[in-house]
Short mmCIF file of C-alpha atoms in Angstrom, two decimals:
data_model
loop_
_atom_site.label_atom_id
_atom_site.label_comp_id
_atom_site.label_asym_id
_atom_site.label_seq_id
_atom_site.Cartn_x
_atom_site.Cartn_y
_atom_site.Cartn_z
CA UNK P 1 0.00 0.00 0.00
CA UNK P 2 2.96 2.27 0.12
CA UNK P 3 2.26 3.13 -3.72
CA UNK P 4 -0.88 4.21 -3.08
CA UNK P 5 -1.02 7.54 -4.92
CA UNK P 6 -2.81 10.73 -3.41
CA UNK P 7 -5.70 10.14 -6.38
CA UNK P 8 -5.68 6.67 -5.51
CA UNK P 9 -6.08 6.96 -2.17
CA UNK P 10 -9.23 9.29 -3.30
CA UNK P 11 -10.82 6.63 -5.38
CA UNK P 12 -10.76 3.80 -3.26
CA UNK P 13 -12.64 5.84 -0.87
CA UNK P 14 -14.96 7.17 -3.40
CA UNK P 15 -15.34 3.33 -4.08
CA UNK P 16 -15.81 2.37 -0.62
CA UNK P 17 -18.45 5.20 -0.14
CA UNK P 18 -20.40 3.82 -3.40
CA UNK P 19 -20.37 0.33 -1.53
CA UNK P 20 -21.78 2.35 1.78
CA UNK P 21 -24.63 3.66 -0.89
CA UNK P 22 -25.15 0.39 -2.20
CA UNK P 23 -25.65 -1.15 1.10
CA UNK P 24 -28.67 0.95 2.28
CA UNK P 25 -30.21 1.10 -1.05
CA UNK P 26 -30.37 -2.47 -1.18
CA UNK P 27 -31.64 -3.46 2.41
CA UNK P 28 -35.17 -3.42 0.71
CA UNK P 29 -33.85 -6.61 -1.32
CA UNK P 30 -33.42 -8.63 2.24
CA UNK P 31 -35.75 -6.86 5.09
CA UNK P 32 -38.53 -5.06 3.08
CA UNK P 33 -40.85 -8.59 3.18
CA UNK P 34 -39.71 -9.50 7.07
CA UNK P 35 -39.95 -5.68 7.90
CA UNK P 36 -43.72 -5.40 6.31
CA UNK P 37 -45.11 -8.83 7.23
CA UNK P 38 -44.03 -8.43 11.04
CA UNK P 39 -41.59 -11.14 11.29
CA UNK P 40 -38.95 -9.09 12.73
CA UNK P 41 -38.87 -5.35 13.97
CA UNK P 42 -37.06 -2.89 11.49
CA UNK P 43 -33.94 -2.36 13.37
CA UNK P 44 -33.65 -5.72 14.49
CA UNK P 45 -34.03 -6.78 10.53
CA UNK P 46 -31.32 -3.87 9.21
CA UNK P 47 -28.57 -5.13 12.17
CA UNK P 48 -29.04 -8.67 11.12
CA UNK P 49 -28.85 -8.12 7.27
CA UNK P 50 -25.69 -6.07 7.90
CA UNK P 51 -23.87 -8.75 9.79
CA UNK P 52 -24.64 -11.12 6.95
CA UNK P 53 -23.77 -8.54 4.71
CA UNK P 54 -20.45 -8.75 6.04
CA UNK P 55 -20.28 -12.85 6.39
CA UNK P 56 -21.24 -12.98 3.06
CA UNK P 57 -18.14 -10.69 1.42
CA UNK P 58 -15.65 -13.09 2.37
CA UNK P 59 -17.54 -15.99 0.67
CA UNK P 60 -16.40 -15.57 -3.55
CA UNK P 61 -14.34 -13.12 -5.26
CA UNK P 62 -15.72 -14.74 -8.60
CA UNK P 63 -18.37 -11.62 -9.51
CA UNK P 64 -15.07 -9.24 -8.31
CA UNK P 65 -13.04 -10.69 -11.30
CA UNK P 66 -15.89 -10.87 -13.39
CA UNK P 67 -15.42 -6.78 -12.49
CA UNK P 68 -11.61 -6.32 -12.42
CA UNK P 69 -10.70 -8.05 -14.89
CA UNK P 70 -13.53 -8.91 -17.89
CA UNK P 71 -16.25 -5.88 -18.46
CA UNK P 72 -13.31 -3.35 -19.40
CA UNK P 73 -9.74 -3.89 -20.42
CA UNK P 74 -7.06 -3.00 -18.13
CA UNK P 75 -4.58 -1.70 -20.16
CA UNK P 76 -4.88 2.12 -21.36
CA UNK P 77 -7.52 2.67 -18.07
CA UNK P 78 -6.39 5.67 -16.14
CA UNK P 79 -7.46 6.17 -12.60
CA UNK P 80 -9.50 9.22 -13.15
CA UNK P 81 -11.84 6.77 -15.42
CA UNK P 82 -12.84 4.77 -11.93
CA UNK P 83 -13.11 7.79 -10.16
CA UNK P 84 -15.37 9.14 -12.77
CA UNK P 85 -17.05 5.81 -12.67
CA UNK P 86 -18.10 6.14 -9.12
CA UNK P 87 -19.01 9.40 -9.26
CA UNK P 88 -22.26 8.27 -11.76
CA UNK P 89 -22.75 5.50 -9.64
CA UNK P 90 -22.75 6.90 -6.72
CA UNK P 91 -24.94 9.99 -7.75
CA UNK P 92 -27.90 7.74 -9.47
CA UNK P 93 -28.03 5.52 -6.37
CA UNK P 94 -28.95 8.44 -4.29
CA UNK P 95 -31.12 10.10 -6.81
CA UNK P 96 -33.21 6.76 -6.80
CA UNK P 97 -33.25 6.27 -3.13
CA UNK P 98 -34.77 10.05 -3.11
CA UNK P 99 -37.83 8.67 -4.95
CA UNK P 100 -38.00 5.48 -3.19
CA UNK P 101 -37.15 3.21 -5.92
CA UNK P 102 -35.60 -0.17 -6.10
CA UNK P 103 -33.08 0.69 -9.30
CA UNK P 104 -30.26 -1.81 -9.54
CA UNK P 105 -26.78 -0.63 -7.84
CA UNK P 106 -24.74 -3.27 -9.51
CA UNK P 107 -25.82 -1.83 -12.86
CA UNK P 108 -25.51 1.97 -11.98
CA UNK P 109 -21.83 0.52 -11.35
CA UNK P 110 -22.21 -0.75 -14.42
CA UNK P 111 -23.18 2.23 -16.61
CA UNK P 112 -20.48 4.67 -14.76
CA UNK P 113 -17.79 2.14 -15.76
CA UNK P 114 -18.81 2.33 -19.58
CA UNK P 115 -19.35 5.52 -20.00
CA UNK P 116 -16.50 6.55 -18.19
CA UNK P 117 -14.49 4.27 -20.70
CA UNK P 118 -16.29 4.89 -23.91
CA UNK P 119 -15.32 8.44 -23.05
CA UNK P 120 -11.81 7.97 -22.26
CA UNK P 121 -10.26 5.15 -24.80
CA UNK P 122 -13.56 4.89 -26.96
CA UNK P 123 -15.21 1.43 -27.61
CA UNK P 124 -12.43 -0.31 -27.54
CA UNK P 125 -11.71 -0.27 -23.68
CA UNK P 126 -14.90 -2.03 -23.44
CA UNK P 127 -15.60 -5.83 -23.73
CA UNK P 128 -19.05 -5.90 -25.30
CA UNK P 129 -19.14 -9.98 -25.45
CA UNK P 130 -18.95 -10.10 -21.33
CA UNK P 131 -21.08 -6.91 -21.11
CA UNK P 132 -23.67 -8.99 -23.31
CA UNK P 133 -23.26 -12.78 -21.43
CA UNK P 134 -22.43 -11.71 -17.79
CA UNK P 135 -24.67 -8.23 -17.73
CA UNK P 136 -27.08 -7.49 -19.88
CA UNK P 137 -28.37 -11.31 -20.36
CA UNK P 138 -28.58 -11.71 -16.65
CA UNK P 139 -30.35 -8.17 -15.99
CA UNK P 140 -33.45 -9.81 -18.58
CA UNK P 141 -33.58 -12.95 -16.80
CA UNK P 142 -32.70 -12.43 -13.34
CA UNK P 143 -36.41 -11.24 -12.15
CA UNK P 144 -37.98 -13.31 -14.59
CA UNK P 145 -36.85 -16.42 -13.37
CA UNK P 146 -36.77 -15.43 -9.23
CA UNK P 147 -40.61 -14.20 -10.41
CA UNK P 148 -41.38 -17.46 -11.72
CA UNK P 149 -39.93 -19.55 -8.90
CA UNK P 150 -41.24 -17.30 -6.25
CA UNK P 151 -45.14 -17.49 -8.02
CA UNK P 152 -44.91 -21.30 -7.79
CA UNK P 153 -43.37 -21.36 -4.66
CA UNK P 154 -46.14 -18.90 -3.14
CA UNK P 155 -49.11 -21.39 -4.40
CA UNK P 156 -47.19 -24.45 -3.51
CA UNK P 157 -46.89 -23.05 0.03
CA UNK P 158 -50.74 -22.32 0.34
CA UNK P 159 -51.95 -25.43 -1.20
CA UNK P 160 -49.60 -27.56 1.81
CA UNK P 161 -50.63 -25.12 4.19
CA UNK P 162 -54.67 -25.38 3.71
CA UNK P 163 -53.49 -29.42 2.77
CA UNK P 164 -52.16 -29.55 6.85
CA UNK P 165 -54.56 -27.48 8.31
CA UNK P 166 -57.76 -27.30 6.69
CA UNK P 167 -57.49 -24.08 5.12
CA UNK P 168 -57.15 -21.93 8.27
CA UNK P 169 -53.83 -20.10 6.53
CA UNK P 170 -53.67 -18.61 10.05
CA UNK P 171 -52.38 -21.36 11.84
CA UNK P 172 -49.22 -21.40 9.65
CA UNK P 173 -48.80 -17.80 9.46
CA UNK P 174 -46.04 -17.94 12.84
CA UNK P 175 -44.05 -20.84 11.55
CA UNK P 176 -44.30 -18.70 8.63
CA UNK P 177 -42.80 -15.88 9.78
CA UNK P 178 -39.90 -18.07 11.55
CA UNK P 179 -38.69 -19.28 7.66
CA UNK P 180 -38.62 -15.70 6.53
CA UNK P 181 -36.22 -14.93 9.05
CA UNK P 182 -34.49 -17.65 7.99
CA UNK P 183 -34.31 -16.57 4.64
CA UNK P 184 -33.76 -13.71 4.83
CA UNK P 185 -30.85 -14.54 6.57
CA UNK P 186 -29.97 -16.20 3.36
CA UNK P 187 -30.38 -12.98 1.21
CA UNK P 188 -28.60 -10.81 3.21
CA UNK P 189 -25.71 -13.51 3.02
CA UNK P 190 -26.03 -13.53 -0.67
CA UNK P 191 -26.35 -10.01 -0.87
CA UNK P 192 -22.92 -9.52 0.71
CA UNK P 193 -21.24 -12.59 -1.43
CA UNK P 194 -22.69 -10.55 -4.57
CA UNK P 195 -22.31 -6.44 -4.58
CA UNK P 196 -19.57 -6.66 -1.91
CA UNK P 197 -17.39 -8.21 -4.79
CA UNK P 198 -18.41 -5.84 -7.08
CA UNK P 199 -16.53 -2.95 -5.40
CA UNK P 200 -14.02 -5.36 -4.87
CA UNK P 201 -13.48 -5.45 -8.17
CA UNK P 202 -13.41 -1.90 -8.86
CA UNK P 203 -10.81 -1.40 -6.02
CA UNK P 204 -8.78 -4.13 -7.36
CA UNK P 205 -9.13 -2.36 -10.66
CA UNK P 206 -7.75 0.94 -9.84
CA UNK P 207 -5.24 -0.12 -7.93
CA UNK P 208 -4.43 -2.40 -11.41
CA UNK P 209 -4.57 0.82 -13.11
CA UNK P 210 -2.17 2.63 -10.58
CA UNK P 211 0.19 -0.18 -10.73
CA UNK P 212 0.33 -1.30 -7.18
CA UNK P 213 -0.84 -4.59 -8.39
CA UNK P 214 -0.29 -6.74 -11.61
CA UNK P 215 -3.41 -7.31 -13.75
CA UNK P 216 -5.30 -10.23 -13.02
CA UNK P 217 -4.46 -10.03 -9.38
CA UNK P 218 -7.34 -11.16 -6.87
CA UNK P 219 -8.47 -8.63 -3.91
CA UNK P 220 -5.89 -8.55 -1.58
CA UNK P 221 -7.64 -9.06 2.11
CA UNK P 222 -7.52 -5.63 3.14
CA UNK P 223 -9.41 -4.60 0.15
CA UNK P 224 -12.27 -7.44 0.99
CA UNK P 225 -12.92 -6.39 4.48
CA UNK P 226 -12.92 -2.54 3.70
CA UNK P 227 -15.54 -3.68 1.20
CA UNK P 228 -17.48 -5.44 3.75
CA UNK P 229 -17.62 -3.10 6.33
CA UNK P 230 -18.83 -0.46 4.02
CA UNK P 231 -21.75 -2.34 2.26
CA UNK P 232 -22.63 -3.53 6.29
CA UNK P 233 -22.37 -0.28 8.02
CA UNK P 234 -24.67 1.00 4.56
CA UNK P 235 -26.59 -1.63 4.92
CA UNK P 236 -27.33 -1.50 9.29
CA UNK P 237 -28.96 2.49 8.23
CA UNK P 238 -31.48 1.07 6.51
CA UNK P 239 -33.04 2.40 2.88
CA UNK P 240 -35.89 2.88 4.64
CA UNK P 241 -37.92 4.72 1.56
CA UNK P 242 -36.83 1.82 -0.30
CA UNK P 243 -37.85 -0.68 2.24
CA UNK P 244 -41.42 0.79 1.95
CA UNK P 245 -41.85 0.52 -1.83
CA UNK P 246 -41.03 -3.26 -2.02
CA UNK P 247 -42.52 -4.44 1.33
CA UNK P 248 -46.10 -2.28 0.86
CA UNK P 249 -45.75 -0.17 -2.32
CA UNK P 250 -45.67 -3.07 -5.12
CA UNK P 251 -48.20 -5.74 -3.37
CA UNK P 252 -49.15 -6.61 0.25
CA UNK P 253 -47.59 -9.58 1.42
CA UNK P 254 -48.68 -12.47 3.71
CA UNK P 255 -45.85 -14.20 5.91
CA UNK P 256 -46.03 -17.33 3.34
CA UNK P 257 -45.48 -14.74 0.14
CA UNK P 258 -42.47 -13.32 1.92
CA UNK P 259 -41.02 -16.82 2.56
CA UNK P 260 -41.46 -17.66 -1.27
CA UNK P 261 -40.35 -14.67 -2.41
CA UNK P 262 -36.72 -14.18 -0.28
CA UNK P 263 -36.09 -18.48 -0.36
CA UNK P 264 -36.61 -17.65 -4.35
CA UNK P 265 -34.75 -14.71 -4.68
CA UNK P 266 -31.81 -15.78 -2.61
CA UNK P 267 -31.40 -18.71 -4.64
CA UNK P 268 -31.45 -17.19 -8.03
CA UNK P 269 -28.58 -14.66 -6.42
CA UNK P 270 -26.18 -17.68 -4.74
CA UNK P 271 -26.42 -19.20 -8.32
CA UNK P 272 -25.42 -16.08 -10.01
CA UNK P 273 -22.84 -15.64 -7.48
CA UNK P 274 -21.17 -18.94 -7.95
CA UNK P 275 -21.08 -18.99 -11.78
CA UNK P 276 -18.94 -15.64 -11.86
CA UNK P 277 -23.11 -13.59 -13.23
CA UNK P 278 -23.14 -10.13 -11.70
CA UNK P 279 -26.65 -9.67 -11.85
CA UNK P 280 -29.05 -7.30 -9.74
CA UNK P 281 -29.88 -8.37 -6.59
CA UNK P 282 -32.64 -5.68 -6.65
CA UNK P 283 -33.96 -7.14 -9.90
CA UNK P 284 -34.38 -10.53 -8.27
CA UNK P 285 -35.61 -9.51 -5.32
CA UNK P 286 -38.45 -7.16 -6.81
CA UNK P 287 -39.17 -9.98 -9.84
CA UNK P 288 -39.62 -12.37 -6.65
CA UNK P 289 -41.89 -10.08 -4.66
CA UNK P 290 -44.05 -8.99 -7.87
CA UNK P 291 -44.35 -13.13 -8.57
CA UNK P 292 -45.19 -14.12 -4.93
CA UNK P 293 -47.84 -10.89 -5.09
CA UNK P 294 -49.35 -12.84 -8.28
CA UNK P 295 -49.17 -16.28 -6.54
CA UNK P 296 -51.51 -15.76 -3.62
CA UNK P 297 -55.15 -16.20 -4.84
CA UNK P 298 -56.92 -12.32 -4.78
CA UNK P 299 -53.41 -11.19 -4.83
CA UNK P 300 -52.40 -7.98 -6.84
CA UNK P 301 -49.30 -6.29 -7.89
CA UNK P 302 -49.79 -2.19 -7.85
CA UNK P 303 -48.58 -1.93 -11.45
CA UNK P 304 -48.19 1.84 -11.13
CA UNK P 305 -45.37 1.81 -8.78
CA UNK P 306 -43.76 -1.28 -10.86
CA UNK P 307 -43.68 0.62 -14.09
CA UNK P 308 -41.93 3.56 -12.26
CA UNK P 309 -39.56 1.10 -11.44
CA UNK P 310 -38.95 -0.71 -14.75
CA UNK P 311 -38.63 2.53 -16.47
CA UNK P 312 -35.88 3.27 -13.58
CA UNK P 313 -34.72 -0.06 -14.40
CA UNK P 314 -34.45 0.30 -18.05
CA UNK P 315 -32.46 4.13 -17.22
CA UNK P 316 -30.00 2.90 -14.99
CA UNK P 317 -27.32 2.11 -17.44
CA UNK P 318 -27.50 5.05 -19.64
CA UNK P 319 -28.25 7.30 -17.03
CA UNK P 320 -25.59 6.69 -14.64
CA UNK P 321 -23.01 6.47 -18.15
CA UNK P 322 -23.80 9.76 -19.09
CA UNK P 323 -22.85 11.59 -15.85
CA UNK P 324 -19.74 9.06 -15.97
CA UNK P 325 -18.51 10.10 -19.28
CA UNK P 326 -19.16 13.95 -18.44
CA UNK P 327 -17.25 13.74 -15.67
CA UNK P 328 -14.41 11.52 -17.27
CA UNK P 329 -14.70 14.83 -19.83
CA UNK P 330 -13.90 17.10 -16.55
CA UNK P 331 -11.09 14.73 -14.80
CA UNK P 332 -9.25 15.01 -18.33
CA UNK P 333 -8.18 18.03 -18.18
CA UNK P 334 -6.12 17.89 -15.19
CA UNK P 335 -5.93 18.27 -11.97
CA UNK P 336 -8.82 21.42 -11.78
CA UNK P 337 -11.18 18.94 -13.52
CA UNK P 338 -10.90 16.04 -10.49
CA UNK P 339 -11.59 19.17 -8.45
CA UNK P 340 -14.40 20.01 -9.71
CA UNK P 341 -16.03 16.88 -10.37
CA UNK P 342 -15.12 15.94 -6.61
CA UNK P 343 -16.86 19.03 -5.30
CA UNK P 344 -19.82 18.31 -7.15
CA UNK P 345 -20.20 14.93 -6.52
CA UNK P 346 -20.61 16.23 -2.61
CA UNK P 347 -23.16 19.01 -3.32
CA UNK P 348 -24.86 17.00 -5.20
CA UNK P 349 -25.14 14.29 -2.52
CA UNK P 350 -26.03 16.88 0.02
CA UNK P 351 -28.34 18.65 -1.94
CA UNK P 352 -30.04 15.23 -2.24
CA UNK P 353 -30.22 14.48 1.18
CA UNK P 354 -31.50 17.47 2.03
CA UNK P 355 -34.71 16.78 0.02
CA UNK P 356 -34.94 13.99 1.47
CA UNK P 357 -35.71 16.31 4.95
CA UNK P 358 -38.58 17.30 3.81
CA UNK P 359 -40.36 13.99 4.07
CA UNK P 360 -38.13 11.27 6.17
CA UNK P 361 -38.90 7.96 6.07
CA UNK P 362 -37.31 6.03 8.95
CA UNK P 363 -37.85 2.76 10.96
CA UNK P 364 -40.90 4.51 13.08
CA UNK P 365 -43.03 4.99 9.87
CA UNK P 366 -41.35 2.59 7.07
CA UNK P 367 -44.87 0.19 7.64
CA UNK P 368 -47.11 3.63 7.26
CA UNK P 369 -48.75 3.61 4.10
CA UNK P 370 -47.20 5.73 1.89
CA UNK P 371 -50.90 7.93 1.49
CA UNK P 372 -51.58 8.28 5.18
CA UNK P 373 -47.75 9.69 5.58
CA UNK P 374 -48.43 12.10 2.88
CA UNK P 375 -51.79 13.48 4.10
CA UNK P 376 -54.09 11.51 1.70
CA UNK P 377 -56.52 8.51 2.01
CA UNK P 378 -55.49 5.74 -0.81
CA UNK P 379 -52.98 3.04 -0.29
CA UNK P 380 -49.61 3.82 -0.94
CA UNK P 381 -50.70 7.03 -2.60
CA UNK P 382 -51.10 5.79 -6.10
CA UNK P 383 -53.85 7.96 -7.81
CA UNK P 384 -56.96 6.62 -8.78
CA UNK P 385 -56.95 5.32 -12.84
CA UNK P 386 -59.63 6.84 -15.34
CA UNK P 387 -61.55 3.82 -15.77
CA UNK P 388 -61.88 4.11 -11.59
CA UNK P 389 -62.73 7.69 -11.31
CA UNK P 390 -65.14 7.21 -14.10
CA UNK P 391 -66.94 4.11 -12.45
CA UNK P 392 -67.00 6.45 -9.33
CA UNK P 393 -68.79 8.99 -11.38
CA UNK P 394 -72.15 7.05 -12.60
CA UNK P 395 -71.86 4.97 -10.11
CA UNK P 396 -76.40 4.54 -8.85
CA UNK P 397 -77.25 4.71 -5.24
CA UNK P 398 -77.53 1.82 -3.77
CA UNK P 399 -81.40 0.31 -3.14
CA UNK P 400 -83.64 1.81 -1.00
CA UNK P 401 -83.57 0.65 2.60
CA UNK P 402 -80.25 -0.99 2.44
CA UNK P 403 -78.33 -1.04 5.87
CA UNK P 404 -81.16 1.61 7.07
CA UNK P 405 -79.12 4.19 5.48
CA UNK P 406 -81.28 7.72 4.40
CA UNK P 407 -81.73 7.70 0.80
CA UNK P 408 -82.86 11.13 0.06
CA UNK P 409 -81.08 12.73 -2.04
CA UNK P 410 -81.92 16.42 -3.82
CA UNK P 411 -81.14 17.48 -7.31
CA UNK P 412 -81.21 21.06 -8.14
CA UNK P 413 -84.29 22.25 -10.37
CA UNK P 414 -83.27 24.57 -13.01
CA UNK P 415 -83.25 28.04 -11.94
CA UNK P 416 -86.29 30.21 -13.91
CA UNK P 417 -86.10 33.18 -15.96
CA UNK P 418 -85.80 35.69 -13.10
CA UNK P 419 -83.01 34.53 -11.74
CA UNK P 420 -84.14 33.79 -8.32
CA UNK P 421 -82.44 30.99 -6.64
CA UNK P 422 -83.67 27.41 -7.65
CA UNK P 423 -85.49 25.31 -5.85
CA UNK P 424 -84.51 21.67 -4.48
CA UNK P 425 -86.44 18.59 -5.58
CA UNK P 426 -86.17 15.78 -2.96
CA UNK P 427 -86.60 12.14 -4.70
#
């Protein structure tokens, strides 16, 4: 560590601060079922997914050389082009915690590392075939297939539940609640074996890139428990808006949904893990909690909030490469340019969180619904459709005498020629 350069000392705490983002906007993907369903009380949840969090960083470093060494090429990288990296990531992870939504941190990381390359050395610093097998390919069927597993696994759990006990779903409901605990354990350990690694990697890269280490080179240790500190410590604050959108704002869960959707989602992620796939562990988690939302009979997914979130989904990459590449534009031209890009990267963060003041979300109101916080009436907020309001409109009254209720209601008569004020007509 002795040729650790001033700038390099900078970006491998920029780095390290990216994984402290990452960590609390991904709590949602482990706690947001337990926290919603009651299994566990929200600070109890957030200290136990951090401690996994931490277990599970020292469990692979196959997704951190999936990173370091295969999405961009080594050779011709500068430093700045990490730090410029970051900067994206790190800015589009807040932005999208501001609105509460579950956007993937892996592929914010993602976008600021190509941009910030296409920008600096052009297409060729980037290696399209692992961007296509290892990132984009993954991305599409990541939430597809935890959504699938998690919609069979939600019915399968209801048909052995009313199989055992005659239907009463209540009797199972505890036990229930035990298994989501349980696995959510399991994804918060594969939370920490998968976007731990991935700033890992990006460490490991820029200190490739600033020649401390050869290319190729694994994490060294002290670069694997700085990384899993700081996606813990993120991670025991809690993304509490987060944490709201995907345990109430996308469907209301039962304690068996929130089993099937965590035992699904964790095992799509361990997979990914293993095979060297650095998918979104948001992804899976919200394509699980969307399917187990479909599996329960009379069970509905708020498809309002989950467009908001595909189409922050679908921005992530580009989004998070543009401010990389315009801020690879700035650190090119010397020192003035990291300057600058460093200063705004921290107003920007604090002018972020100070928005966020205005209407905190923390562990005392995380279960409120998001309408009742806000003043209004409707579940999570979400505005009433046309076709509703319409329905609404003609809807008759109901039959006379019905729950004793008085019927009368009065129409107003038109008002006559002199202009004197109308008349009511009771019917």
């Amino acid at each position: 560590m002795e040729h650790i350069t001033l700038l390099l000392a900078i970006v491998i705490v920029t780095a390290l601060v990216f994984d402290f983002t990452n960590g609390f906007h991904d709590t949602a993907n482990a706690m947001a079922t337990t926290i919603s369903t009651g299994a566990l009380k929200p600070k109890v949840a957030v200290g136990m997914s951090a401690v996994l969090n931490l277990v599970g960083a020292f469990l692979s470093v196959e997704v951190a050389k999936t990173i370091s060494g295969g999405l961009i090429n080594e050779q011709g990288i500068r430093t700045e082009v990490i730090f410029a990296a970051l900067v994206g990531a790190i800015l589009w992870n807040l932005f999208t915690w501001l609105l509460g939504l579950p956007s993937s941190s892996s592929h914010a990381l993602f976008g600021g590392l190509i941009g910030a390359t296409l920008m600096s050395v052009g297409a060729s610093g980037v290696n399209g075939g692992v961007v296509i097998t290892k990132v984009l390919i993954p991305a599409l069927a990541a939430p597809v297939v935890a959504g699938l597993a998690a919609l069979l696994a939600t019915r399968l759990t209801y048909r052995i539940g009313q199989a055992v006990n005659d239907g009463d779903d209540r009797v199972t409901a505890k036990g229930y609640r035990a298994g989501q605990i349980a696995s959510a354990g399991l994804v918060s350990l594969a939370h920490g074996t998968n976007d731990a690694q991935k700033t890992m990697g990006v460490i490991t890269l820029a200190l490739v890139t600033g020649g401390v280490l050869a290319p190729g080179s694994n994490p060294p240790l002290w670069v694997i428990v700085s990384a899993g500190i700081a996606i813990a410590l993120g991670t025991y604050l809690g993304g509490w808006r987060i944490i709201r959108t995907m345990g109430t704002g996308l469907t209301d869960l039962q304690p068996q949904q929130g089993f099937a959707a965590q035992t699904s989602a964790a095992t799509v992620i361990l997979a990914s893990s293993h095979l060297g796939f650095s998918l979104s562990t948001t992804q899976s988690c919200s394509g699980a909690v969307m399917g187990a939302g479909l599996g329960r009979k009379g069970g509905v997914v708020r498809w309002s909030t989950a467009t908001r979130m595909f189409v922050a989904w679908g921005l992530t990459l580009p989004a998070a490469g543009l401010v990389a590449a315009g801020a690879e534009f700035l650190t090119g031209q010397g020192t003035w340019g990291i300057v600058v890009v460093a200063v705004l990267l921290i107003a920007g963060s604090a002018g972020i969180w100070l928005a966020s003041r205005r209407k905190p979300v923390d562990h005392t109101n995380v279960n409120a619904d998001e309408a009742v916080a806000d003043g209004g009436s409707g579940r999570t907020g979400e505005p009433a459709g046309v076709v509703t309001a319409a329905v609404a409109a003609v809807t008759p009254p109901p039959p006379a005498g019905a729950a004793g209720q008085d019927l009368s209601a009065t129409i107003p008569a038109p008002a006559d020629q002199s202009g004197e004020p109308a008349r009511r007509a009771t019917v």
